[in-house]
Coordinates of C-alpha atoms (C1' of nucleotides) in Angstrom, one line a residue:
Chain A
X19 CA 0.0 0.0 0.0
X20 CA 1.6 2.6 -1.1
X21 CA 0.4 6.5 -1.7
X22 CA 0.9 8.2 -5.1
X23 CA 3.5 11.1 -5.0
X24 CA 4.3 12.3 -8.6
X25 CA 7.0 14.7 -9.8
X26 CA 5.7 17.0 -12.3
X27 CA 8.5 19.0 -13.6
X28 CA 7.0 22.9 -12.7
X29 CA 8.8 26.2 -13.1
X30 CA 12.3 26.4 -13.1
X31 CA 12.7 30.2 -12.9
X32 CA 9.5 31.8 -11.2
X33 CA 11.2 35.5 -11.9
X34 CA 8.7 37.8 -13.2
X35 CA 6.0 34.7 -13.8
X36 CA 2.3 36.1 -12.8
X37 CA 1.1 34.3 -10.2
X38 CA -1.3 31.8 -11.3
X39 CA -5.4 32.6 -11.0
X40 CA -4.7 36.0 -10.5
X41 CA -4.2 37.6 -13.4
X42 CA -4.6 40.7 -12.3
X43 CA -1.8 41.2 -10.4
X44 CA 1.1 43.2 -13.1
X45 CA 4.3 41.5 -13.7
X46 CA 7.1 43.9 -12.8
X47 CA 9.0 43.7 -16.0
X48 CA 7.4 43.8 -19.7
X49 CA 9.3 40.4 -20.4
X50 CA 7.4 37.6 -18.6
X51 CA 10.6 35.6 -17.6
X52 CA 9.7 31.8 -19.4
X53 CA 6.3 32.5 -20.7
X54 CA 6.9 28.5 -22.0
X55 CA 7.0 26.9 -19.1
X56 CA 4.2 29.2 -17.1
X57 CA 2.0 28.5 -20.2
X58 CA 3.1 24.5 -19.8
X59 CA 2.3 24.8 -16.3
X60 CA -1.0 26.3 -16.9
X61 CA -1.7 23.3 -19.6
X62 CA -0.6 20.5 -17.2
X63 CA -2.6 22.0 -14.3
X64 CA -5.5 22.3 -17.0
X65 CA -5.2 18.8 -18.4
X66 CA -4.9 17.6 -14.2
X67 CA -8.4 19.1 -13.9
X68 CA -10.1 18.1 -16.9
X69 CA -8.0 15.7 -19.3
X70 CA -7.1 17.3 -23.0
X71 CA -9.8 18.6 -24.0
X72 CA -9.8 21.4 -21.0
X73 CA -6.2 22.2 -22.5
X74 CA -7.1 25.6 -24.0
X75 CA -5.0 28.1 -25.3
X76 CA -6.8 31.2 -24.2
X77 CA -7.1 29.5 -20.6
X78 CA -3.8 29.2 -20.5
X79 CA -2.7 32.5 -21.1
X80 CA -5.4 33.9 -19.1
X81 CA -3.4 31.9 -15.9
X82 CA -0.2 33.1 -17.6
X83 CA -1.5 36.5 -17.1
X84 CA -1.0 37.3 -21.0
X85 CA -2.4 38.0 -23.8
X86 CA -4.1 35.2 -25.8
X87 CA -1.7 35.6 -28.7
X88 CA 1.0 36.0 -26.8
X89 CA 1.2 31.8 -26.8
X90 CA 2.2 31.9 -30.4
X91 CA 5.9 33.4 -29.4
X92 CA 6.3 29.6 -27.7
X93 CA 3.8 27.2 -29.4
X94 CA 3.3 26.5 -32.8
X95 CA -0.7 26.2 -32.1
X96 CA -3.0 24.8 -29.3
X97 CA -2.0 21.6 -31.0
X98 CA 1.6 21.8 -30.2
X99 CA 1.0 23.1 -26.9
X100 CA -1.2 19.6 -26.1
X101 CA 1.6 17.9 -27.8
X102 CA 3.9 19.2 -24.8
X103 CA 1.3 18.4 -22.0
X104 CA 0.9 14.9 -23.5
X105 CA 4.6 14.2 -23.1
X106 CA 4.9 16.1 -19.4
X107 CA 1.8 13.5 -18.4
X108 CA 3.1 10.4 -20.5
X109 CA 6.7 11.1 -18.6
X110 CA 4.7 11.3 -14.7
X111 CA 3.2 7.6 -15.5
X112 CA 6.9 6.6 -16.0
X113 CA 7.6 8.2 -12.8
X114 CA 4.4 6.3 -11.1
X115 CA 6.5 3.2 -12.2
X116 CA 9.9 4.5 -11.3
X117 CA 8.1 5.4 -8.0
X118 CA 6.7 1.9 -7.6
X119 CA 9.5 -0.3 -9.0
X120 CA 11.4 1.7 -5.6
X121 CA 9.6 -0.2 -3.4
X122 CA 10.0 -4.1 -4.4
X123 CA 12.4 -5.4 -2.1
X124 CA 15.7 -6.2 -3.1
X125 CA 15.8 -9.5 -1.8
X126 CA 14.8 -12.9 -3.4
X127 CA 15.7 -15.0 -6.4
X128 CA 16.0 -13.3 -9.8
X129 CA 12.4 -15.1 -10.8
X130 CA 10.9 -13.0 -7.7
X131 CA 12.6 -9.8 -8.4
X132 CA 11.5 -10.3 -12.1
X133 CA 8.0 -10.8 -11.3
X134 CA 8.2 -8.0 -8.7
X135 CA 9.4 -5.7 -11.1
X136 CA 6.5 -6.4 -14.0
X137 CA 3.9 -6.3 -11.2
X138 CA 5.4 -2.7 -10.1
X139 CA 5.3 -1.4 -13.9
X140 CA 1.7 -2.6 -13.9
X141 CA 0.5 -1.3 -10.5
X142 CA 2.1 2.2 -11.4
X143 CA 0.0 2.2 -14.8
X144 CA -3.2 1.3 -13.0
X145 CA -2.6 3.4 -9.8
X146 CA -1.6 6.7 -11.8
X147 CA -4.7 6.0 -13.7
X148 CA -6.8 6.3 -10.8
X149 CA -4.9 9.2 -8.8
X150 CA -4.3 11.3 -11.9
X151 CA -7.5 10.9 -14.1
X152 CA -7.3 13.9 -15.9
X153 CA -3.6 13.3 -16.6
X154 CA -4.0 9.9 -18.3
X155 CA -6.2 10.6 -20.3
X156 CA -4.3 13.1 -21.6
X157 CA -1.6 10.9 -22.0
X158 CA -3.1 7.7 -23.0
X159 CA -7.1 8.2 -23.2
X160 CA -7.0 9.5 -27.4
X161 CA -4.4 8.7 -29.5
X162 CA -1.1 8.2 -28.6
X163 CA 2.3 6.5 -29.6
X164 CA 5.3 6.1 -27.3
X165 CA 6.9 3.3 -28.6
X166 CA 8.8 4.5 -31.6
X167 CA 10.7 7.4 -32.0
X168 CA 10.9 7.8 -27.9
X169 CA 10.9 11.2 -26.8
X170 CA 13.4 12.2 -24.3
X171 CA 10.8 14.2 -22.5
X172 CA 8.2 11.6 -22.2
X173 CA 10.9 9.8 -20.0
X174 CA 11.2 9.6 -15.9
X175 CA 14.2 10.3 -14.2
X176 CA 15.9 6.8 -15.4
X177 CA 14.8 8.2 -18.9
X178 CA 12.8 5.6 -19.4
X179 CA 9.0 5.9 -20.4
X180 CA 6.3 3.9 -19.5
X181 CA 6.4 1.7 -22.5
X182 CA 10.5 0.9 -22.3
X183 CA 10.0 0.4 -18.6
X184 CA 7.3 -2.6 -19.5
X185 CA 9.9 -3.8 -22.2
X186 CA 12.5 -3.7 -20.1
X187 CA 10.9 -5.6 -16.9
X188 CA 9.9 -8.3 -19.4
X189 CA 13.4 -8.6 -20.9
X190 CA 14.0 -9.4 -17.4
X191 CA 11.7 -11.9 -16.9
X192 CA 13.0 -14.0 -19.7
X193 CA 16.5 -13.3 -18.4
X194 CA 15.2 -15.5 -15.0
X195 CA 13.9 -17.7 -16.7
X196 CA 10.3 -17.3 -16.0
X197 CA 8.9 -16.3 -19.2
X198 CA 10.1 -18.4 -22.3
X199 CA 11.4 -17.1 -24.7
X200 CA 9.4 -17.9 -27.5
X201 CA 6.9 -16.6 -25.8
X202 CA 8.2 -12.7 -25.2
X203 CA 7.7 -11.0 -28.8
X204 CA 4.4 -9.4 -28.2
X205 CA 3.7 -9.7 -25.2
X206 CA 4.1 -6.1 -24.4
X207 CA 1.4 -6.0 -25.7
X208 CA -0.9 -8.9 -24.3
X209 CA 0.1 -7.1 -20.5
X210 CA -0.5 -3.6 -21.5
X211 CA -3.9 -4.4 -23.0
X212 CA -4.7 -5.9 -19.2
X213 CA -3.4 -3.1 -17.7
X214 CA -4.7 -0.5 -19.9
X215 CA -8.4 -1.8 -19.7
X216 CA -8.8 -2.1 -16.1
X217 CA -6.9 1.7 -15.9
X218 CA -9.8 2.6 -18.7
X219 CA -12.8 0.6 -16.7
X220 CA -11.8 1.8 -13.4
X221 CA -11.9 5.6 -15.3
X222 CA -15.0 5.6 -17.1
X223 CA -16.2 2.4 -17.2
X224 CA -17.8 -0.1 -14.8
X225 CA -15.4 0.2 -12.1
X226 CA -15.3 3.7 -11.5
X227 CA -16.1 5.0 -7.9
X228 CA -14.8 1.9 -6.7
X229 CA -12.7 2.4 -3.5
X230 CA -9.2 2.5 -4.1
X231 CA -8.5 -0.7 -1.8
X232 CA -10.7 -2.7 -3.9
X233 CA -9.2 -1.4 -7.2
X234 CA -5.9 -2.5 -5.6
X235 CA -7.1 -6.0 -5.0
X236 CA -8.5 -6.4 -7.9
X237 CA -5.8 -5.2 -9.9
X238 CA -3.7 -7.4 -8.0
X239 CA -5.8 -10.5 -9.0
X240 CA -5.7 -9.0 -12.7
X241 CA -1.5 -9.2 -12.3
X242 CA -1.6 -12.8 -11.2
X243 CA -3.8 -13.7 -13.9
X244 CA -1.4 -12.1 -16.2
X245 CA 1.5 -13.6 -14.5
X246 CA 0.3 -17.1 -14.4
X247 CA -1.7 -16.5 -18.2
X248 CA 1.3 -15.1 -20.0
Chain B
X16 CA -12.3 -15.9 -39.2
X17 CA -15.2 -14.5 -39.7
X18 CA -16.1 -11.5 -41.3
X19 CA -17.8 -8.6 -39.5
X20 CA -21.7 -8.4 -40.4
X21 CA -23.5 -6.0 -38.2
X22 CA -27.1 -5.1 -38.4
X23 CA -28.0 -1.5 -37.1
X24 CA -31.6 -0.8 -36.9
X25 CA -32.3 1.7 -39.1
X26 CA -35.8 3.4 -40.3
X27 CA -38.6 1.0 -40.6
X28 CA -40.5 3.1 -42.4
X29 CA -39.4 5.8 -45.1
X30 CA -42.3 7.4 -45.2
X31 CA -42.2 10.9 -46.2
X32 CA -38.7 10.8 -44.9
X33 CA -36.7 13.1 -46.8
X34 CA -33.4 11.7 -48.5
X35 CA -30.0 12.3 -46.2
X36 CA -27.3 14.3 -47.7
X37 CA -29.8 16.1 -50.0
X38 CA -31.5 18.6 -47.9
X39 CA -32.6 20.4 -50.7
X40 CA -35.0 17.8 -51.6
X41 CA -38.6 18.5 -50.6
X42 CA -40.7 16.4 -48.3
X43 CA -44.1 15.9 -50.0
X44 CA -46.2 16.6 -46.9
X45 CA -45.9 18.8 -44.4
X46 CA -44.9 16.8 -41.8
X47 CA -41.9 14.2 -41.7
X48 CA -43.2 11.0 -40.9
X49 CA -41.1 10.0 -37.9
X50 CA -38.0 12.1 -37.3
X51 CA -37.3 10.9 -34.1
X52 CA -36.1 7.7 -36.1
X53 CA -34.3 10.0 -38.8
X54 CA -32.3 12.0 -36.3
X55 CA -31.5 8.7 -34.6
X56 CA -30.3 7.2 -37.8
X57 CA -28.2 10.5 -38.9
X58 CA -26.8 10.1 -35.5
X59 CA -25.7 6.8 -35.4
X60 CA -24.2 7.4 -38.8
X61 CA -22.3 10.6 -37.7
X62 CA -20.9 8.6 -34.5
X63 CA -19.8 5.7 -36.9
X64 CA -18.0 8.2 -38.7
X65 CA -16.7 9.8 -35.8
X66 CA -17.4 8.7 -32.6
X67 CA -19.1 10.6 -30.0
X68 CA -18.0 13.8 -30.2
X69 CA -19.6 14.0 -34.3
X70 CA -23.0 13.6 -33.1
X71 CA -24.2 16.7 -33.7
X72 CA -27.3 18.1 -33.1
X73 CA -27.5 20.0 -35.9
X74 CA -25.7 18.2 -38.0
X75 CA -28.6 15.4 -37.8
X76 CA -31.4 17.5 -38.3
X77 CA -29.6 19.0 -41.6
X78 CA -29.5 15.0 -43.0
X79 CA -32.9 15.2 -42.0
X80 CA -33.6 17.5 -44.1
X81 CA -35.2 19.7 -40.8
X82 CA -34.4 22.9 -39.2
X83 CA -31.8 22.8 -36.4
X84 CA -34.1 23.0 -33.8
X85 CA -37.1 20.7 -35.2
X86 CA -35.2 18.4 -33.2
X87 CA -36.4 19.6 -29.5
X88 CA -39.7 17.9 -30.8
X89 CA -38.3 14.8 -29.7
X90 CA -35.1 15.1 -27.9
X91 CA -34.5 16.9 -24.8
X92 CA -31.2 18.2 -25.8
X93 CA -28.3 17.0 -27.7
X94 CA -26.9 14.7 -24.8
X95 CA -30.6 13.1 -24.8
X96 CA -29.8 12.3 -28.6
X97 CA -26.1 11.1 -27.9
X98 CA -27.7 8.3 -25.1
X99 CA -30.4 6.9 -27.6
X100 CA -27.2 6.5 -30.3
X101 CA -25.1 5.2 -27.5
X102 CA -28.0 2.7 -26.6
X103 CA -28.1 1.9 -30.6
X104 CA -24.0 1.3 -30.2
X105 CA -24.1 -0.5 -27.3
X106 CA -27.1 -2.7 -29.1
X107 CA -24.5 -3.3 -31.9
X108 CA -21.8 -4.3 -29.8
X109 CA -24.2 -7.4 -28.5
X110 CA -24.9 -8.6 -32.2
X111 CA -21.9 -8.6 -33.0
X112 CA -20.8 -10.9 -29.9
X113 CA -24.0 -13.0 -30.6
X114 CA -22.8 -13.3 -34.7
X115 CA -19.8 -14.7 -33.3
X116 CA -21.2 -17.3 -31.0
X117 CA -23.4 -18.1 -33.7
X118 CA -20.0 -19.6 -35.1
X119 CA -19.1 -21.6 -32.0
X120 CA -19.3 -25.5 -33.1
X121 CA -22.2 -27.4 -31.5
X122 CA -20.0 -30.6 -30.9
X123 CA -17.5 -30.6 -28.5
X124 CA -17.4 -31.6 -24.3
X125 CA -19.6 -28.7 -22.3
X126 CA -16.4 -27.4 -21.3
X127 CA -14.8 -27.1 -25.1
X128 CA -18.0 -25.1 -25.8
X129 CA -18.2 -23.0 -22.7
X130 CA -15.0 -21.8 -23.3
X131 CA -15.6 -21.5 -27.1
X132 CA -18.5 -19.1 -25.9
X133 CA -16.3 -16.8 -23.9
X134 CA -14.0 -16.6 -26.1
X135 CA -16.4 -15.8 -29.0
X136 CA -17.7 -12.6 -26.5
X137 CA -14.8 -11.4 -26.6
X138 CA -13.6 -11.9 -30.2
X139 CA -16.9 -10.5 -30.6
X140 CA -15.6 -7.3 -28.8
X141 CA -12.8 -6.7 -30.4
X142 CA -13.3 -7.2 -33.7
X143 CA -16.3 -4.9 -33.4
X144 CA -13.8 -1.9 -32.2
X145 CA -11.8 -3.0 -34.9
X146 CA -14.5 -2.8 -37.6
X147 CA -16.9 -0.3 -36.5
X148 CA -14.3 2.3 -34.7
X149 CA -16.6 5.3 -34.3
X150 CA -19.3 3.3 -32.7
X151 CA -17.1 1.5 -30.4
X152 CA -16.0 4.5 -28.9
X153 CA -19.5 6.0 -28.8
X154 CA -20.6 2.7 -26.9
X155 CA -17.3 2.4 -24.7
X156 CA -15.1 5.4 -25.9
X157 CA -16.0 7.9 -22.8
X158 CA -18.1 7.2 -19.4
X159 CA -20.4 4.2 -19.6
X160 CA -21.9 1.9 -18.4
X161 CA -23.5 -1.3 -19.3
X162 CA -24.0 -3.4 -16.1
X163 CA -26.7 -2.0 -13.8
X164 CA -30.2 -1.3 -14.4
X165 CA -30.0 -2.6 -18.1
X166 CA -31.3 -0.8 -20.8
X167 CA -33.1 -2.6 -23.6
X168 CA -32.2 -0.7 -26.2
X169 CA -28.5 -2.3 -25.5
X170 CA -29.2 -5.7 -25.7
X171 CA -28.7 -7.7 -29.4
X172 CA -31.4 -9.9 -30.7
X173 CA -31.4 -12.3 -27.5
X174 CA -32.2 -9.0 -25.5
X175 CA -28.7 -9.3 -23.7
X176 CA -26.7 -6.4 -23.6
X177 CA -22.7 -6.9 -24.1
X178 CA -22.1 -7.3 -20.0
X179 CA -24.6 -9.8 -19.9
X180 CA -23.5 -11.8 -22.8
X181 CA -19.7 -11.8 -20.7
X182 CA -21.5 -13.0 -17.6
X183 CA -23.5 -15.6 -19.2
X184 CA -20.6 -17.1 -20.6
X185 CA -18.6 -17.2 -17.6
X186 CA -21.3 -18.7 -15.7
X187 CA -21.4 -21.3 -18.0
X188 CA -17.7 -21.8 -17.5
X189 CA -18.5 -22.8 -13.6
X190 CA -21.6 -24.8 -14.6
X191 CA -19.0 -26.8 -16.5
X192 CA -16.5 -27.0 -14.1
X193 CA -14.1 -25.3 -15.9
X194 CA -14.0 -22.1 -13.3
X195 CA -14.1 -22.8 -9.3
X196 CA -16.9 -21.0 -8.0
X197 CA -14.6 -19.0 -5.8
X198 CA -13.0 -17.8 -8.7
X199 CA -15.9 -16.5 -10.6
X200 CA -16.8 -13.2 -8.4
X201 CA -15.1 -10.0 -10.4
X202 CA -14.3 -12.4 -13.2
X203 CA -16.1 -10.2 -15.5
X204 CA -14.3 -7.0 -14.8
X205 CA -10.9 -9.4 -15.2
X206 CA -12.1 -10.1 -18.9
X207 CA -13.1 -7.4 -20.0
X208 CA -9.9 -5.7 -19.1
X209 CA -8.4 -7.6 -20.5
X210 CA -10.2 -7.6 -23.9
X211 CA -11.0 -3.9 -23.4
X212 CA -7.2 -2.6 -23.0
X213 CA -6.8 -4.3 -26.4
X214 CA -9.7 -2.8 -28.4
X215 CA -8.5 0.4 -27.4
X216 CA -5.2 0.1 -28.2
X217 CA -6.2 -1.1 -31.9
X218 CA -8.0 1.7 -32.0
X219 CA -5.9 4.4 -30.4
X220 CA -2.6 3.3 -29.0
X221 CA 0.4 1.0 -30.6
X222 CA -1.8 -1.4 -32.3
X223 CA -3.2 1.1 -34.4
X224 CA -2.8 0.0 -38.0
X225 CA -1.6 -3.0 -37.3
X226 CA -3.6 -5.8 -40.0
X227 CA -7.1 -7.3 -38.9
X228 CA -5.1 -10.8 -39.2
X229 CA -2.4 -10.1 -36.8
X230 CA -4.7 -8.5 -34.8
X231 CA -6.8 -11.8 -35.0
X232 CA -3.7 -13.7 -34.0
X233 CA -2.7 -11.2 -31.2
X234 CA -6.4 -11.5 -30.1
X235 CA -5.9 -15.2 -29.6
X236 CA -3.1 -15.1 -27.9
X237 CA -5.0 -12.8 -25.8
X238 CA -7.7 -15.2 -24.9
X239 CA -5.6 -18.3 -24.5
X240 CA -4.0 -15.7 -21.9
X241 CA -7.2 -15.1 -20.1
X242 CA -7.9 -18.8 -20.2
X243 CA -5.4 -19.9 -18.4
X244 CA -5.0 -17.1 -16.2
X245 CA -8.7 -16.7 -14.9
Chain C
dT29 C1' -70.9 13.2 -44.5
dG30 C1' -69.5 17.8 -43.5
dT31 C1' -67.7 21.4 -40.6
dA32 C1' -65.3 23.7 -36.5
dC33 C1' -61.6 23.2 -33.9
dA34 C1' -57.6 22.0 -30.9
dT35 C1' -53.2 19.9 -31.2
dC36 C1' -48.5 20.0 -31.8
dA37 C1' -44.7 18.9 -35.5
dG38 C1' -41.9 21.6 -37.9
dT39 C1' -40.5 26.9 -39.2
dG40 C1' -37.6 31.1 -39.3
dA41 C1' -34.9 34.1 -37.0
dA42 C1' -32.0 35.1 -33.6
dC43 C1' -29.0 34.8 -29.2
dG44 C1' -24.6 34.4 -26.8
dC45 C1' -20.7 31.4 -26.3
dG46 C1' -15.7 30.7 -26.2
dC47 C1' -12.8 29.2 -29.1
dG48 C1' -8.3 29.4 -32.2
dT49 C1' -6.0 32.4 -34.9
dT50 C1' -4.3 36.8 -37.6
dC51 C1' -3.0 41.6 -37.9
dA52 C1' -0.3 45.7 -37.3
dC53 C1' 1.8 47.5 -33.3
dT54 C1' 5.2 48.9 -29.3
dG55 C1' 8.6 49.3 -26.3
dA56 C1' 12.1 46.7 -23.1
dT57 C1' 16.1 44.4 -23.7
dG58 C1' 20.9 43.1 -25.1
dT59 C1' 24.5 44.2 -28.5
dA60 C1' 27.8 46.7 -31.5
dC61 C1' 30.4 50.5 -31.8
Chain D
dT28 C1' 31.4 54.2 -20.2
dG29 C1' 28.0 56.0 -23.2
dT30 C1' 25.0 55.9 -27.2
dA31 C1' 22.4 54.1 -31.4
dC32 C1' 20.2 50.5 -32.9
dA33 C1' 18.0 45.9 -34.2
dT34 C1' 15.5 42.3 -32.2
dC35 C1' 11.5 40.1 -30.9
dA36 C1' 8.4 39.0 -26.7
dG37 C1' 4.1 40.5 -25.5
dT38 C1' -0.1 43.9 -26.8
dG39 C1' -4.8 45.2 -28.3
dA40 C1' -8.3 44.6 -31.3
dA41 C1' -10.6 42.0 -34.3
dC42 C1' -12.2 37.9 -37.3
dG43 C1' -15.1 34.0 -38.5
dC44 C1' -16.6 29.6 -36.8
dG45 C1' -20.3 26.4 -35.7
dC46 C1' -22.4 25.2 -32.0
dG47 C1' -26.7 24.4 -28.7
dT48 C1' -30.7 26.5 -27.5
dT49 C1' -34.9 29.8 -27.1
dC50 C1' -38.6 32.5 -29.1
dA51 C1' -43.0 33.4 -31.2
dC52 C1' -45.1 31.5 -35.2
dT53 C1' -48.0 28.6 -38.7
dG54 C1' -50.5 25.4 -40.8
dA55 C1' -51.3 20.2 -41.8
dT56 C1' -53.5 16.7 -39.3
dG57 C1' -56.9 14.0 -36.8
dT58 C1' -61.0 14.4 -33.8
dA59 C1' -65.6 15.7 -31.9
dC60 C1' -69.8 17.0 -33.0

DNA sequence: TGTACATCAGTGAACGCGCGTTCACTGATGTAC
DNA sequence: TGTACATCAGTGAACGCGCGTTCACTGATGTAC
């Protein structure tokens, strides 16, 4: 049982930034300081609240304290700025993981520490889901690649994103000797799709308003059926 | 393999029912005939198209051939509209899962055919996502739900709706002795996970574009997964 | 069988909404001399 | 160290968009007598 407690990269510099929801109050210099990151800020905090569609360029600028055109100095268009929300959100599930994978004990056989270590990847996805609603769907509710081409800044602090972080735990698993294998080429997949559907059903679906002890146990019997099925 | 055949209700009667896409085309009498069932059609046909967020309200009344806000007559609002194509979806997704059983070989031990018949619910499922994109996602795309206080308009031609299609089939597996009993309480929510994390990332995710056949075989592997996992 | 009438399905016009995006601008900043 | 200047980040105003929804209406239809 373990809380959430996620990283999300926020303002480096705050010098001359607006403070956020009051956009009344003046900045003291006509440059705003990092207008990128405050307007990334705004868009993370945006896409926390309400997933990708509440990722609005004028709302962004309006917490920025700027003028709604002023965006276009940083972002291509409200596309790009999603685009850069997406990969802040997709690199906080690999930190979920990174954040989970922390707590499987070091000791036991390799098998264990395998198994340990898919679990963790799993239980980060599914757990992230369900703490930060607004910010997977933003990462992973439309469409969405992270496979190919990685992008450095969809990684956690190993560098790793969510889908290298599967790939990698699995590559372990064979390495034990628990998972043959003939048996490994796809099957990033196969656990993903688990994963991904009880994150999805647990969102919007069936399971949602389900206590979060309950989602853990189920979620837990949805690993060993994984485990055991795979 | 089996190719996709879905029947969507669509008018019973054309009656006065002015031809979609050519709005300029008079109706011969004053009144439309039943509209309800035209705005329900163009609905269905914009969320096929493009999920959800295409049903438009007055999008359907202009295939109707009908001013924008002829539809209050007999829909509350737009969202009123979007639940009766949702229900229409939903109804869809059960065919579909009943077409496949209809496949399921008659011979075979009661265990053989119970677990032909949950696999065929879900084969069912995802090949429907597969095929019919837009309505998947206006059935299962956003919030849902399917289980309690069951809807008619969801069920296929046995009445069933897509949940209780999954649950009959995995009573069945206990009746044959292929599931302990114990085993059987949340089994639903494990398997359509499972089956649901896959659809969606056919749809949306890494398996987007990926052939119908490997897809198939991917599917397979899923179910033989679930199987021996549950 | 004919006539008066109530009903209510569809009309036509208009509304306010917030959005993304473009335009010509201004003036603080950092740099070259 | 001081001055002229180019740069370019942020301004202010405006645009067109299609949407959902409301209003007062009209006239075809079916019904009661």
């Amino acid at each position: 049982m373990n809380s959430v407690h996620i990283e999300i990269p926020m303002s480096v510099t705050t010098r001359n930034s607006a403070t956020p929801g009051s956009p009344s109050s003046p900045r003291s210099t006509y440059r705003h300081g990092d207008l990128r990151r405050a307007l990334l800020d705004a868009g993370i905090e945006l896409a926390r609240q309400g997933g990708p569609d509440a990722v609005v360029l004028r709302e962004a600028t309006r917490r920025a304290g700027v003028a709604p055109n002023a965006a276009y100095r940083h972002f291509a268009n409200r596309q790009d700025l999603l685009a850069a929300v997406r990969a802040a959100a997709v690199a906080a599930v690999a930190q979920a993981m990174e954040a989970e994978m922390a707590d499987v004990p070091t000791g036991g056989t390799p098998t264990e520490q395998a198994h340990a270590r898919v679990r963790a990847v799993g239980a980060g996805y599914m757990r992230f889901a369900h703490a930060e609603t607004g910010l997977f769907r933003t990462a992973f509710g439309g469409q969405f690649s992270v496979e190919q081409n990685p992008d450095p800044a969809m990684g956690g602090l190993t560098g790793l994103n969510p889908f290298e972080h599967l790939s990698a735990a699995l590559d372990d698993l064979v390495t034990a000797g628990a998972l043959p294998p003939e048996r490994r080429q796809g099957a990033e997949y196969l656990a993903w799709s688990t994963v991904h559907g009880m994150a999805l059903l647990s969102i919007d679906g069936p399971l949602r308003g389900t206590p979060a002890d309950m989602l853990q146990l189920l979620g837990q019997r949805l690993l060993d059926m994984v485990e055991r099925g795979l």
